[in-house]
mmCIF file of N, CA and C in Angstrom:
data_model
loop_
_atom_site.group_PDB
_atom_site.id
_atom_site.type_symbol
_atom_site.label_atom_id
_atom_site.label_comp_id
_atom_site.label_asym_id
_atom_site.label_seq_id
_atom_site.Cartn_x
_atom_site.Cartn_y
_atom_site.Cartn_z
ATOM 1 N N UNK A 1 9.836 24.860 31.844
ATOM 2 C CA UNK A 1 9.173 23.585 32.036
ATOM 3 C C UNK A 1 8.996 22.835 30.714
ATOM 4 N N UNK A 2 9.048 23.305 29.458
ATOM 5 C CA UNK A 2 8.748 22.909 28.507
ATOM 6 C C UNK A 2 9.914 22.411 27.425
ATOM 7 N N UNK A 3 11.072 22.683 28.045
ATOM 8 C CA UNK A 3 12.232 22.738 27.555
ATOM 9 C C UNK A 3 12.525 21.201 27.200
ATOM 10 N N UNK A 4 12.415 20.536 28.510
ATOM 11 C CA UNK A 4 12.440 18.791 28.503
ATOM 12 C C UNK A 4 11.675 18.286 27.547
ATOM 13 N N UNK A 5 10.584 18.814 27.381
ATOM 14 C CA UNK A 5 9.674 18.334 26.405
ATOM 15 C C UNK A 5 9.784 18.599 25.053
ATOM 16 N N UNK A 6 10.378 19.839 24.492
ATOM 17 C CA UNK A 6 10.979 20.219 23.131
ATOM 18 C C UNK A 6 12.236 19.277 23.063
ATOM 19 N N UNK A 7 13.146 19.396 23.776
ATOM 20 C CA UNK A 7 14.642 18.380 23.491
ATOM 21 C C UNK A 7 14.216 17.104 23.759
ATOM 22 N N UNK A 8 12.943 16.394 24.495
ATOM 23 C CA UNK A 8 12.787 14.659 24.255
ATOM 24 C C UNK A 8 12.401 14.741 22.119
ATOM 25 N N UNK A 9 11.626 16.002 22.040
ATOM 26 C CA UNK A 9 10.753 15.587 20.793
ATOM 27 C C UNK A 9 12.069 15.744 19.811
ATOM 28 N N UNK A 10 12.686 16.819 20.086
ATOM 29 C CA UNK A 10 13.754 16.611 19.083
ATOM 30 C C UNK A 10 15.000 15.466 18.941
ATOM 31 N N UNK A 11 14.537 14.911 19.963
ATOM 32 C CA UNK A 11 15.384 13.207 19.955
ATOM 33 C C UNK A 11 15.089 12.710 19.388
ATOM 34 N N UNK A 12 13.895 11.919 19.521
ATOM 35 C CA UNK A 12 12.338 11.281 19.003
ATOM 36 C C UNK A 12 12.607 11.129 17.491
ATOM 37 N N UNK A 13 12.685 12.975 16.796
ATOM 38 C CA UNK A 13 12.919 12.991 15.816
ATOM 39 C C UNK A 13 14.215 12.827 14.738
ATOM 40 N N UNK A 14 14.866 12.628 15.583
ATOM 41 C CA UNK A 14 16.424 12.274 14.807
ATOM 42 C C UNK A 14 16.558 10.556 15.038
ATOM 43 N N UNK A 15 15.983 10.379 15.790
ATOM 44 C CA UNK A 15 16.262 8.884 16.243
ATOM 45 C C UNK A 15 15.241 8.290 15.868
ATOM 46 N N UNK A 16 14.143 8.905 15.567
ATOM 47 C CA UNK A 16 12.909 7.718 14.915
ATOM 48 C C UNK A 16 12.267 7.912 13.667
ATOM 49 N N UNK A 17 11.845 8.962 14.039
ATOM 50 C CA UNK A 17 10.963 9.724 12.422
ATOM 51 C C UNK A 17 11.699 9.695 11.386
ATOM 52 N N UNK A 18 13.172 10.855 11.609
ATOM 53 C CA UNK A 18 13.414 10.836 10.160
ATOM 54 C C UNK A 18 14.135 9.841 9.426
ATOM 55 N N UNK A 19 14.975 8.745 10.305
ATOM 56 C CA UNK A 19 15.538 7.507 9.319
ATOM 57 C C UNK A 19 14.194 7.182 8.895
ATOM 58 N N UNK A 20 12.931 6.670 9.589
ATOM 59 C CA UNK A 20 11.975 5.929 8.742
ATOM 60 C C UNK A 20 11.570 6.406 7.834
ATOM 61 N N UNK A 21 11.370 8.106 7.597
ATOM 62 C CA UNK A 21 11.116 8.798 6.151
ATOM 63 C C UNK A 21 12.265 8.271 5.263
ATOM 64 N N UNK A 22 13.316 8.291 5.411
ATOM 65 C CA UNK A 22 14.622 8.250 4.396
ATOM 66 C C UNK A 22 14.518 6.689 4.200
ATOM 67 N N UNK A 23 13.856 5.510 4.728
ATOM 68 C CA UNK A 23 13.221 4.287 4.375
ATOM 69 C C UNK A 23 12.728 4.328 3.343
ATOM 70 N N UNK A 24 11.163 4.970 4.194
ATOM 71 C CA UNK A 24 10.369 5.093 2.965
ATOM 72 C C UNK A 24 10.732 5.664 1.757
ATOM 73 N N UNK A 25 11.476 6.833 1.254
ATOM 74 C CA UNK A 25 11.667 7.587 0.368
ATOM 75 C C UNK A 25 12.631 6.606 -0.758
ATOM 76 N N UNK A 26 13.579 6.009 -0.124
ATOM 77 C CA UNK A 26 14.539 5.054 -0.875
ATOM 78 C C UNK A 26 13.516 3.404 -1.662
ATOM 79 N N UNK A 27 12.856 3.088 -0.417
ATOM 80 C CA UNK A 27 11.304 2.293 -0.751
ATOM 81 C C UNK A 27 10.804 2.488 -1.945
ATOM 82 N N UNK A 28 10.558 4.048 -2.333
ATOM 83 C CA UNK A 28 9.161 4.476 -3.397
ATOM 84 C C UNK A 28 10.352 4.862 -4.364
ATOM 85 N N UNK A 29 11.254 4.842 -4.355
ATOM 86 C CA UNK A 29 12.486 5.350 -5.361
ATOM 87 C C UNK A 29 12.846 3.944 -6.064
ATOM 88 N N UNK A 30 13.365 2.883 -5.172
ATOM 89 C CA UNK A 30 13.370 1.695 -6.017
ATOM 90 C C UNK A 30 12.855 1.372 -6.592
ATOM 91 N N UNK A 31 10.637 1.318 -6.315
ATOM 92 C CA UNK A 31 9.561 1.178 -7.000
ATOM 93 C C UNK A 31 10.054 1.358 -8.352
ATOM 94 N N UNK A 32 9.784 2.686 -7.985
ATOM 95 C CA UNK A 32 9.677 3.418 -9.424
ATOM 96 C C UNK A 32 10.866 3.085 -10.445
ATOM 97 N N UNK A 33 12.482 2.956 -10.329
ATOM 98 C CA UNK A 33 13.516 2.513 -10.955
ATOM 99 C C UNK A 33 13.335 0.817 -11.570
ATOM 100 N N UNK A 34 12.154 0.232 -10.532
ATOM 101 C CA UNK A 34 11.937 -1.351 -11.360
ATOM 102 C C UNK A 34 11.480 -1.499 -12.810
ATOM 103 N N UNK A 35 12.688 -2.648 -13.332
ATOM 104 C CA UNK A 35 12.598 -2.542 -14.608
ATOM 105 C C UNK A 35 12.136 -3.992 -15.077
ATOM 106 N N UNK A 36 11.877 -4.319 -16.155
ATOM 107 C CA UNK A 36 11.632 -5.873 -16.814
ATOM 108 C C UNK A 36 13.179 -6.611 -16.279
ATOM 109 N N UNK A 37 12.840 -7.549 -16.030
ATOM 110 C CA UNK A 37 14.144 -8.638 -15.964
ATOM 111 C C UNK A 37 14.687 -8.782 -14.492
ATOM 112 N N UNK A 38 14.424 -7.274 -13.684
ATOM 113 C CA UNK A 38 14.582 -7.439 -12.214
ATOM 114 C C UNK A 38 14.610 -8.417 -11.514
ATOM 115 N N UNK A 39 15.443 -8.933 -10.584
ATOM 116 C CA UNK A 39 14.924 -10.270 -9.699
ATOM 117 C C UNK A 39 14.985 -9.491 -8.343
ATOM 118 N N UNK A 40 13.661 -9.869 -7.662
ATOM 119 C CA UNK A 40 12.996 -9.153 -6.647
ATOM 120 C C UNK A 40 12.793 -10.379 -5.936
ATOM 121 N N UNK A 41 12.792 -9.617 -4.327
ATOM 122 C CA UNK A 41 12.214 -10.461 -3.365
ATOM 123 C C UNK A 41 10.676 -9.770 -2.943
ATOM 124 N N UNK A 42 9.457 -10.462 -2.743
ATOM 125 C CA UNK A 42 8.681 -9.996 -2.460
ATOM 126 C C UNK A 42 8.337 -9.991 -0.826
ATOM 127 N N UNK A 43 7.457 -9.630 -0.135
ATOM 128 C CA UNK A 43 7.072 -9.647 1.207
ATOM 129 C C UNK A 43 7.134 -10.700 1.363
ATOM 130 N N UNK A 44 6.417 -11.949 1.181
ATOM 131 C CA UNK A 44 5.960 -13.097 1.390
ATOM 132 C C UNK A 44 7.531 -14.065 1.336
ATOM 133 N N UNK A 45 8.449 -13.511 0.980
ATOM 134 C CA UNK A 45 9.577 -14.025 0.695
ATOM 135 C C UNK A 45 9.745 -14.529 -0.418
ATOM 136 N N UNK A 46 8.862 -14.731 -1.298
ATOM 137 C CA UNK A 46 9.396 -15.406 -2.917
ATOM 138 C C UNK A 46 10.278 -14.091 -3.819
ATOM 139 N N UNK A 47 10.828 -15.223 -4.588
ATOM 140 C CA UNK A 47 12.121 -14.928 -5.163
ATOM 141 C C UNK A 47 11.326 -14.586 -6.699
ATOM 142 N N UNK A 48 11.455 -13.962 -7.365
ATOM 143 C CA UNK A 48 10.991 -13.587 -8.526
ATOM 144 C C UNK A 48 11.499 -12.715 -9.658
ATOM 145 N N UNK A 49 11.378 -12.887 -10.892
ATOM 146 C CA UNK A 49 11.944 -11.926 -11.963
ATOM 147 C C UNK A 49 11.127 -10.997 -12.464
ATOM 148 N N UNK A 50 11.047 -10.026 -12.632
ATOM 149 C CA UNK A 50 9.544 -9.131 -13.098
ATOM 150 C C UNK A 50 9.643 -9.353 -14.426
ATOM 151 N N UNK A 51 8.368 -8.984 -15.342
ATOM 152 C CA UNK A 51 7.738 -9.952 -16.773
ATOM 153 C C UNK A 51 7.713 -8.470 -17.038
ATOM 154 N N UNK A 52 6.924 -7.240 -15.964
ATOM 155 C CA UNK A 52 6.361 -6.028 -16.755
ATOM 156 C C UNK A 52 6.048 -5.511 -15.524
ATOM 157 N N UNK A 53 5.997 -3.767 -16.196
ATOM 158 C CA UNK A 53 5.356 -3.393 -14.875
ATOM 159 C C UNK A 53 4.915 -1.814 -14.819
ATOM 160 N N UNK A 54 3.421 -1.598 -14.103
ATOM 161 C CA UNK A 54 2.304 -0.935 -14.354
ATOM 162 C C UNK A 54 2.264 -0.022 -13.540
ATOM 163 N N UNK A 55 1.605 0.496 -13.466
ATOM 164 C CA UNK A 55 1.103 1.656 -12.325
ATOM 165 C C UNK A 55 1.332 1.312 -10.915
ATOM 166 N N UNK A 56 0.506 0.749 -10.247
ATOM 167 C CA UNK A 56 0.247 -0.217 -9.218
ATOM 168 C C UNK A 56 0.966 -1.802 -8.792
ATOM 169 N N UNK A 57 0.884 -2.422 -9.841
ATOM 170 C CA UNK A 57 1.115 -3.477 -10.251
ATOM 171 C C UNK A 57 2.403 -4.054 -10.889
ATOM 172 N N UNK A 58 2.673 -5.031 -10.705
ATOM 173 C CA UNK A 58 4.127 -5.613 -11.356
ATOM 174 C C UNK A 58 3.901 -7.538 -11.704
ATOM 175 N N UNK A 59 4.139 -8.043 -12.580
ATOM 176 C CA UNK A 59 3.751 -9.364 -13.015
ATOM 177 C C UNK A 59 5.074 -10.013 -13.019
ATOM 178 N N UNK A 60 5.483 -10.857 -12.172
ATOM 179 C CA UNK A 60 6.613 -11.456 -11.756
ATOM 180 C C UNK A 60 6.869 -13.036 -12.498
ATOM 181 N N UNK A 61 7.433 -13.766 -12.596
ATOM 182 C CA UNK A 61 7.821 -14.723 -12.968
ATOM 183 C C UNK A 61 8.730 -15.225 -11.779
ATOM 184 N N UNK A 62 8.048 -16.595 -11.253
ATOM 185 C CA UNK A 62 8.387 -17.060 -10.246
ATOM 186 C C UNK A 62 8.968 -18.488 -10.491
ATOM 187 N N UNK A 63 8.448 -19.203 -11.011
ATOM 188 C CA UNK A 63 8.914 -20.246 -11.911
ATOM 189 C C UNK A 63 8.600 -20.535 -13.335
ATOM 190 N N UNK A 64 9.061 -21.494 -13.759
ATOM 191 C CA UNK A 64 8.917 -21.097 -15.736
ATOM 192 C C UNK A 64 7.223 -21.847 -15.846
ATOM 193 N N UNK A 65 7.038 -20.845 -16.762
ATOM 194 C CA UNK A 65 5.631 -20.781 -17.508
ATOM 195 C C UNK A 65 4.461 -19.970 -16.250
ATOM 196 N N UNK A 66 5.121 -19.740 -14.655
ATOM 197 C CA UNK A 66 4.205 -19.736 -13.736
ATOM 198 C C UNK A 66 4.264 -17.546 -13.819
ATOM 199 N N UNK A 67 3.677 -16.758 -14.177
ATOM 200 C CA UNK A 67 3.803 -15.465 -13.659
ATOM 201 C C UNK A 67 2.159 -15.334 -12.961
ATOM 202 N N UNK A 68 3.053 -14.499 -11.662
ATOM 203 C CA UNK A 68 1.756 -13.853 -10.565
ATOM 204 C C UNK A 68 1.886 -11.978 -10.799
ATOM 205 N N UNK A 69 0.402 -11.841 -10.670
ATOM 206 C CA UNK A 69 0.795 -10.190 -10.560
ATOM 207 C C UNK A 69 0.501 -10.035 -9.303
ATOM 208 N N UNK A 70 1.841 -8.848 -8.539
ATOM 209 C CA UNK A 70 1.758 -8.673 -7.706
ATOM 210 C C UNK A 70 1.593 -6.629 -7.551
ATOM 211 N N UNK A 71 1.016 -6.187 -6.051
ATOM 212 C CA UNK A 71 1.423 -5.224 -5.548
ATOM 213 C C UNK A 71 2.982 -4.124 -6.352
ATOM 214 N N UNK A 72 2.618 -3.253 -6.188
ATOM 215 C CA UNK A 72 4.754 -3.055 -6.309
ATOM 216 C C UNK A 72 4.608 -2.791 -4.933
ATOM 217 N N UNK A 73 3.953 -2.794 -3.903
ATOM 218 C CA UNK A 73 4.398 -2.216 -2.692
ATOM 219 C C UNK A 73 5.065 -2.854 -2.135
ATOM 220 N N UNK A 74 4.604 -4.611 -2.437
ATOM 221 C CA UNK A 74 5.197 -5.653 -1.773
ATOM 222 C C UNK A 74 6.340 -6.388 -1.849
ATOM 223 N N UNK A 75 6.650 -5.861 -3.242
ATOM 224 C CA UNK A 75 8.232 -5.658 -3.516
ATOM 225 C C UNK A 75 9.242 -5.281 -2.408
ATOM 226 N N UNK A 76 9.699 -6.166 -1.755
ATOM 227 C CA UNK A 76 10.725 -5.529 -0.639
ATOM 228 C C UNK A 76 12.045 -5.238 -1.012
ATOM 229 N N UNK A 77 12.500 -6.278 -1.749
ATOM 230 C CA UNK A 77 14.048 -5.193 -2.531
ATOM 231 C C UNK A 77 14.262 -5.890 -3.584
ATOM 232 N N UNK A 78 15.233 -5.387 -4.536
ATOM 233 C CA UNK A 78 15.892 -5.651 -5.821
ATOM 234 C C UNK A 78 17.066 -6.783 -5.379
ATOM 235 N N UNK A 79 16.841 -7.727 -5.890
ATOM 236 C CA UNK A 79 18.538 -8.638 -5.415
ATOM 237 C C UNK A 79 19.501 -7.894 -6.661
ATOM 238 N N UNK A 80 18.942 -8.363 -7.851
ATOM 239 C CA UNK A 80 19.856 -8.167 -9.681
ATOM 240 C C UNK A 80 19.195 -7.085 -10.500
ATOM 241 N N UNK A 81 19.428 -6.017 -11.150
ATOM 242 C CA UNK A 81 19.368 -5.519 -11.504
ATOM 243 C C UNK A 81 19.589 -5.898 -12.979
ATOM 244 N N UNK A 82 18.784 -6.062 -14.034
ATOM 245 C CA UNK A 82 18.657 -6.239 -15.620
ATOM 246 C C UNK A 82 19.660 -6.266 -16.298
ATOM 247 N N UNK A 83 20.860 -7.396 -16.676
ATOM 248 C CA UNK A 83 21.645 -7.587 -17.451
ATOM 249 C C UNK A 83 21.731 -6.319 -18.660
ATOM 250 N N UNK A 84 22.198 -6.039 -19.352
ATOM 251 C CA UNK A 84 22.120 -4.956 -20.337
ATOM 252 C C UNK A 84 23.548 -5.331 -21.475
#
């Protein structure tokens, strides 16, 4: 009787849980790889270059002379990666 119920959960888990871990994990991996010069999109949708960046925190440059500090959580992805 319990059989249906072990093979739905092990669906469940290939099909839901673990891509969203391998999200998140790639998520907190980019965090951490953000560097000065980055151009990031944030949640809110603005387009931004990062100035610096802290523990928690990241100070973006959004237009000239204008920098906001933001979240890093809210960082949703990297567009450019730091000229070098």
């Amino acid at each position: 009787q319990f059989l249906p119920l072990v093979f739905l959960f092990i669906i469940f888990y290939f099909l839901l849980i673990r891509p969203q871990q391998k999200r998140q994990k790639e998520h907190v991996d980019m965090l951490t790889k953000l560097e000065k010069n980055d151009e990031v999109i944030t949640a809110g949708g603005v387009h931004a270059t990062v100035i610096s960046v802290g523990d928690k925190t990241a100070i973006v440059r959004i237009a000239e002379n204008v920098k906001v500090e933001v979240e890093k959580s809210s960082i949703t992805s990297v567009t450019k990666k730091r000229q070098e």
